[in-house]
């Protein structure tokens, strides 16, 4: 039988199984193969907070979705074209997302009456016609895996653990992925356990060969490499990019870096990554709690290092008081909030962007500080460098907002040249900067740079400049304790003016408005960049006129934001919260932006946004309700319409 | 999970190792800042401040390499009054902040000034973790057994039944014994001294400064406004000889008027105070104080000779001083080891990684 090769421009594939089935690893490997092949890609890991929920149950299902294409794409995709379900629970939990006509590859090994009953199937869905609308490939993957690793003498349990590699091999064949990197990976990962290593490699190869020799598949697919700007690329996740960005920022400032952190999902990987980078003069302190984490960071900053702390919303709540102290001390401090779904413990492994108002205002007194937000996994690198620039230059805590979607998601990244990164000057004060009343040279710790309003920063060990700082209100210039009413008012306004003035160094907001005739602007911030961009492309594909802009600086805003907002009839603000940016925009610019809020713990969907955008575009253009079609058409586009390719 | 040999630096290093020496002898005056001292008249803090200002020049280190970190409370104003680098931080967090500072800067002599509420109540967690890590910093806990700055509520060291504004019918809390707590938290240097005994205070401060690791010093300090005479037994010439149990390394623990009292072993891991005259072996039955005893049970037993209620008797001196590598030294050593093994990090190759592809 000859196997036909079908060209596709993009594919969304989802691996799903038990938490212990290694689905995240499988997804990572498929991603690495795909990246090395040269496709553009975007990933969405989705896993339960429980480390090992009971096997075979719906809450225990873990999945990894990957979208790859021969062109530039923005999201991990709304719906999978291919679902790999390693057990009945994985099938049941994911089928609702799979559109009719999609391919569903199922491991039949666990489809016993008992297992099916446990998750609410009275009949076997593989046999009762329930899956007729799909292209189902039902295989005993576990059985075939065990058979393929027989020679290594493993127990059945150990042997069956390699089933994820068998499945990966099969799918790698189906999509013509290069397999060398996975074999190399397995050789390294299991170097100390030769049996396991050989079994995994054998299973992976067997899966690949099964595709080749068995007649289950009449078609293989090909997705050509994407045309991307010239350069060297790697795949990178948001948390890794953030860790590297922090190191880059510290290095460009010539400062040692001290991370104080307490483990918390989804931020812990930043701690893990940074703890490997000691030779970059990076110190990591796993503190006793969130408060100590930020405290140690601030203490290190006092000593002249770059203090950094990484956490998620609940941890930021605990750190608030120390961040307020940082505002008062006017010392550099980078605080990374990898947001997760809240409130309280919320849904630790799910994403959300509902900490914006917390980081803006969640401190006692008037305690302004800069807030920046990454818009894609790779952008976490640049945003960390930018946060460091602001923190060091302006002597202030800076909040970096990322979220679970960016943290765990990955995309190809055009690796920048280190020389192209900004140089950051800590500009330590090493000599007296004033003359005292006694005519002698003296040091005034709160004497400010007239341009930036940043205070003079002398670090311990600098002779003649010893001084005391603290959380009590301080007198202008001297930093001495002061309860003077006029001085307090001055200091409050000065600290605010310092933060506001950062806007002078922020690039103006760029608006993507191809022919300049759009009446509606979609404005987002943070990780909604991808879904909004994909939604906008859909609307443009069906003929709608729409402008898009995305904020990376949330405080202060870019100076031209007000003008941008006022130049459109309507401004749509989609957010994964109940309208927090919308509230800030209304308050600051008195513009009644249209808030679109979805707080499901999942990223916004491109189709969903396309519907909302299309509808608003027509409403703004005065088209009657019943005559509108743009939103529906844009939402209905299938991937065969090259929708994410339209610019 | 596996463990690795941390390759611990051997020998008892001085706590001031790495701190640059002063170019010339210093005076007390150089350590007095220009800020007006604003404690209540008669506050024990004055005595501690004066002793501290007098003692710092003796260390012979550069003044700009001394860093004081405090929390919140009366005692936490301390840094303002010293012309060194200082930070008056937030309630309870000074040990955490100082941990970051000491880890980042091996060339500083880092001191934490705290009180019984600051260290043992709101900041209890940071205190115990700093002690177990053994960060090279010195903690001075001013224990006046009351909340002073908030005007007189009971503290975690107030005696049971204490009547205060917040406990009109008497406090029902069991107090901490700070020395027992520190020992339980694996502290390597634990001492107690008294604000009014400048000579003793200074000698303990000196030992604390020279200890490598976290030195924990409880200072009995009188609050004349809200808890006056809490330590009267220690100060009254008529009672103090029988109240203070002096701990002198290498000497039998004997005290009281004419040395009539002494400390002996009593049952399973306990110590007790006895009339020396009643002991069959006399002084030879007394415990000879050994602060270097590895087993903390000994120092803990000593700490339990302190009254939990109104104070009549308590040991004074260094309970425990043992050698254990300091956290910050180990952290820096790992950075050195990693750098030596692989060379200093190259940022470009880090961010590039090993799995790249090129688009032409």
JSON list of C-alpha atoms in Angstrom, two decimals, chain A residues 142-236:
[
{"chain": "A", "resi": 142, "resn": "UNK", "atom": "CA", "xyz": [-0.03, -0.61, 25.84]},
{"chain": "A", "resi": 143, "resn": "UNK", "atom": "CA", "xyz": [-0.09, -4.17, 24.57]},
{"chain": "A", "resi": 144, "resn": "UNK", "atom": "CA", "xyz": [2.09, -3.33, 21.61]},
{"chain": "A", "resi": 145, "resn": "UNK", "atom": "CA", "xyz": [4.49, -1.44, 23.85]},
{"chain": "A", "resi": 146, "resn": "UNK", "atom": "CA", "xyz": [4.89, -4.36, 26.22]},
{"chain": "A", "resi": 147, "resn": "UNK", "atom": "CA", "xyz": [5.50, -6.64, 23.26]},
{"chain": "A", "resi": 148, "resn": "UNK", "atom": "CA", "xyz": [8.09, -4.30, 21.78]},
{"chain": "A", "resi": 149, "resn": "UNK", "atom": "CA", "xyz": [10.20, -4.16, 24.96]},
{"chain": "A", "resi": 150, "resn": "UNK", "atom": "CA", "xyz": [9.96, -7.85, 25.84]},
{"chain": "A", "resi": 151, "resn": "UNK", "atom": "CA", "xyz": [13.68, -8.43, 25.37]},
{"chain": "A", "resi": 152, "resn": "UNK", "atom": "CA", "xyz": [14.60, -6.10, 28.24]},
{"chain": "A", "resi": 153, "resn": "UNK", "atom": "CA", "xyz": [13.02, -8.29, 30.88]},
{"chain": "A", "resi": 154, "resn": "UNK", "atom": "CA", "xyz": [11.03, -5.52, 32.58]},
{"chain": "A", "resi": 155, "resn": "UNK", "atom": "CA", "xyz": [7.94, -6.18, 34.65]},
{"chain": "A", "resi": 156, "resn": "UNK", "atom": "CA", "xyz": [4.69, -5.59, 32.77]},
{"chain": "A", "resi": 157, "resn": "UNK", "atom": "CA", "xyz": [4.15, -2.47, 34.80]},
{"chain": "A", "resi": 158, "resn": "UNK", "atom": "CA", "xyz": [7.55, -1.02, 33.96]},
{"chain": "A", "resi": 159, "resn": "UNK", "atom": "CA", "xyz": [7.24, -2.09, 30.35]},
{"chain": "A", "resi": 160, "resn": "UNK", "atom": "CA", "xyz": [3.87, -0.46, 29.94]},
{"chain": "A", "resi": 161, "resn": "UNK", "atom": "CA", "xyz": [5.29, 2.82, 31.23]},
{"chain": "A", "resi": 162, "resn": "UNK", "atom": "CA", "xyz": [6.97, 3.26, 27.88]},
{"chain": "A", "resi": 163, "resn": "UNK", "atom": "CA", "xyz": [3.60, 3.48, 26.13]},
{"chain": "A", "resi": 164, "resn": "UNK", "atom": "CA", "xyz": [3.87, 7.25, 25.90]},
{"chain": "A", "resi": 165, "resn": "UNK", "atom": "CA", "xyz": [7.03, 6.83, 23.85]},
{"chain": "A", "resi": 166, "resn": "UNK", "atom": "CA", "xyz": [5.28, 4.29, 21.65]},
{"chain": "A", "resi": 167, "resn": "UNK", "atom": "CA", "xyz": [2.49, 6.80, 21.06]},
{"chain": "A", "resi": 168, "resn": "UNK", "atom": "CA", "xyz": [5.03, 9.55, 20.43]},
{"chain": "A", "resi": 169, "resn": "UNK", "atom": "CA", "xyz": [6.80, 7.37, 17.89]},
{"chain": "A", "resi": 170, "resn": "UNK", "atom": "CA", "xyz": [3.56, 6.72, 16.08]},
{"chain": "A", "resi": 171, "resn": "UNK", "atom": "CA", "xyz": [2.58, 10.37, 15.94]},
{"chain": "A", "resi": 172, "resn": "UNK", "atom": "CA", "xyz": [6.10, 11.36, 14.95]},
{"chain": "A", "resi": 173, "resn": "UNK", "atom": "CA", "xyz": [5.72, 9.04, 11.98]},
{"chain": "A", "resi": 174, "resn": "UNK", "atom": "CA", "xyz": [2.29, 10.38, 11.15]},
{"chain": "A", "resi": 175, "resn": "UNK", "atom": "CA", "xyz": [3.54, 13.95, 10.96]},
{"chain": "A", "resi": 176, "resn": "UNK", "atom": "CA", "xyz": [7.02, 13.15, 9.62]},
{"chain": "A", "resi": 177, "resn": "UNK", "atom": "CA", "xyz": [8.85, 14.60, 12.60]},
{"chain": "A", "resi": 178, "resn": "UNK", "atom": "CA", "xyz": [12.64, 14.23, 12.88]},
{"chain": "A", "resi": 179, "resn": "UNK", "atom": "CA", "xyz": [13.25, 11.65, 15.62]},
{"chain": "A", "resi": 180, "resn": "UNK", "atom": "CA", "xyz": [16.99, 11.95, 16.35]},
{"chain": "A", "resi": 181, "resn": "UNK", "atom": "CA", "xyz": [16.58, 14.52, 19.12]},
{"chain": "A", "resi": 182, "resn": "UNK", "atom": "CA", "xyz": [14.14, 12.33, 21.03]},
{"chain": "A", "resi": 183, "resn": "UNK", "atom": "CA", "xyz": [16.43, 9.33, 20.88]},
{"chain": "A", "resi": 184, "resn": "UNK", "atom": "CA", "xyz": [19.30, 11.49, 22.07]},
{"chain": "A", "resi": 185, "resn": "UNK", "atom": "CA", "xyz": [17.09, 12.85, 24.81]},
{"chain": "A", "resi": 186, "resn": "UNK", "atom": "CA", "xyz": [16.14, 9.39, 26.03]},
{"chain": "A", "resi": 187, "resn": "UNK", "atom": "CA", "xyz": [19.78, 8.29, 25.99]},
{"chain": "A", "resi": 188, "resn": "UNK", "atom": "CA", "xyz": [20.70, 11.20, 28.27]},
{"chain": "A", "resi": 189, "resn": "UNK", "atom": "CA", "xyz": [17.66, 11.12, 30.52]},
{"chain": "A", "resi": 190, "resn": "UNK", "atom": "CA", "xyz": [17.94, 7.45, 31.36]},
{"chain": "A", "resi": 191, "resn": "UNK", "atom": "CA", "xyz": [21.72, 7.15, 31.07]},
{"chain": "A", "resi": 192, "resn": "UNK", "atom": "CA", "xyz": [21.96, 5.66, 34.55]},
{"chain": "A", "resi": 193, "resn": "UNK", "atom": "CA", "xyz": [19.17, 3.13, 33.93]},
{"chain": "A", "resi": 194, "resn": "UNK", "atom": "CA", "xyz": [20.14, 1.23, 30.76]},
{"chain": "A", "resi": 195, "resn": "UNK", "atom": "CA", "xyz": [17.08, -1.08, 30.85]},
{"chain": "A", "resi": 196, "resn": "UNK", "atom": "CA", "xyz": [14.65, 1.80, 31.01]},
{"chain": "A", "resi": 197, "resn": "UNK", "atom": "CA", "xyz": [16.62, 3.74, 28.42]},
{"chain": "A", "resi": 198, "resn": "UNK", "atom": "CA", "xyz": [16.66, 0.89, 25.95]},
{"chain": "A", "resi": 199, "resn": "UNK", "atom": "CA", "xyz": [13.01, 0.08, 26.55]},
{"chain": "A", "resi": 200, "resn": "UNK", "atom": "CA", "xyz": [11.91, 3.65, 25.93]},
{"chain": "A", "resi": 201, "resn": "UNK", "atom": "CA", "xyz": [13.97, 3.93, 22.76]},
{"chain": "A", "resi": 202, "resn": "UNK", "atom": "CA", "xyz": [12.69, 0.56, 21.57]},
{"chain": "A", "resi": 203, "resn": "UNK", "atom": "CA", "xyz": [9.09, 1.58, 22.26]},
{"chain": "A", "resi": 204, "resn": "UNK", "atom": "CA", "xyz": [9.58, 4.90, 20.47]},
{"chain": "A", "resi": 205, "resn": "UNK", "atom": "CA", "xyz": [11.06, 3.17, 17.43]},
{"chain": "A", "resi": 206, "resn": "UNK", "atom": "CA", "xyz": [8.38, 0.47, 17.49]},
{"chain": "A", "resi": 207, "resn": "UNK", "atom": "CA", "xyz": [5.66, 3.12, 17.48]},
{"chain": "A", "resi": 208, "resn": "UNK", "atom": "CA", "xyz": [7.30, 4.84, 14.52]},
{"chain": "A", "resi": 209, "resn": "UNK", "atom": "CA", "xyz": [7.71, 1.58, 12.64]},
{"chain": "A", "resi": 210, "resn": "UNK", "atom": "CA", "xyz": [4.16, 0.54, 13.39]},
{"chain": "A", "resi": 211, "resn": "UNK", "atom": "CA", "xyz": [2.96, 3.59, 11.48]},
{"chain": "A", "resi": 212, "resn": "UNK", "atom": "CA", "xyz": [5.23, 2.68, 8.61]},
{"chain": "A", "resi": 213, "resn": "UNK", "atom": "CA", "xyz": [4.29, -0.98, 8.34]},
{"chain": "A", "resi": 214, "resn": "UNK", "atom": "CA", "xyz": [0.78, -1.42, 9.67]},
{"chain": "A", "resi": 215, "resn": "UNK", "atom": "CA", "xyz": [-2.02, -0.37, 7.42]},
{"chain": "A", "resi": 216, "resn": "UNK", "atom": "CA", "xyz": [-3.87, 1.66, 9.95]},
{"chain": "A", "resi": 217, "resn": "UNK", "atom": "CA", "xyz": [-3.07, 4.94, 8.27]},
{"chain": "A", "resi": 218, "resn": "UNK", "atom": "CA", "xyz": [-3.50, 5.61, 4.60]},
{"chain": "A", "resi": 219, "resn": "UNK", "atom": "CA", "xyz": [-2.30, 9.17, 4.91]},
{"chain": "A", "resi": 220, "resn": "UNK", "atom": "CA", "xyz": [0.73, 10.85, 6.40]},
{"chain": "A", "resi": 221, "resn": "UNK", "atom": "CA", "xyz": [0.82, 14.55, 6.86]},
{"chain": "A", "resi": 222, "resn": "UNK", "atom": "CA", "xyz": [3.37, 17.13, 6.09]},
{"chain": "A", "resi": 223, "resn": "UNK", "atom": "CA", "xyz": [3.55, 20.60, 7.51]},
{"chain": "A", "resi": 224, "resn": "UNK", "atom": "CA", "xyz": [6.35, 22.50, 5.85]},
{"chain": "A", "resi": 225, "resn": "UNK", "atom": "CA", "xyz": [8.74, 24.64, 7.89]},
{"chain": "A", "resi": 226, "resn": "UNK", "atom": "CA", "xyz": [7.47, 28.11, 8.53]},
{"chain": "A", "resi": 227, "resn": "UNK", "atom": "CA", "xyz": [8.91, 31.10, 6.77]},
{"chain": "A", "resi": 228, "resn": "UNK", "atom": "CA", "xyz": [10.35, 33.11, 9.60]},
{"chain": "A", "resi": 229, "resn": "UNK", "atom": "CA", "xyz": [12.69, 36.08, 9.81]},
{"chain": "A", "resi": 230, "resn": "UNK", "atom": "CA", "xyz": [16.34, 35.22, 9.35]},
{"chain": "A", "resi": 231, "resn": "UNK", "atom": "CA", "xyz": [18.07, 34.27, 12.56]},
{"chain": "A", "resi": 232, "resn": "UNK", "atom": "CA", "xyz": [18.85, 31.55, 15.02]},
{"chain": "A", "resi": 233, "resn": "UNK", "atom": "CA", "xyz": [15.89, 30.14, 16.88]},
{"chain": "A", "resi": 234, "resn": "UNK", "atom": "CA", "xyz": [15.18, 27.94, 19.84]},
{"chain": "A", "resi": 235, "resn": "UNK", "atom": "CA", "xyz": [12.01, 26.86, 21.53]},
{"chain": "A", "resi": 236, "resn": "UNK", "atom": "CA", "xyz": [11.45, 28.45, 24.92]}
]
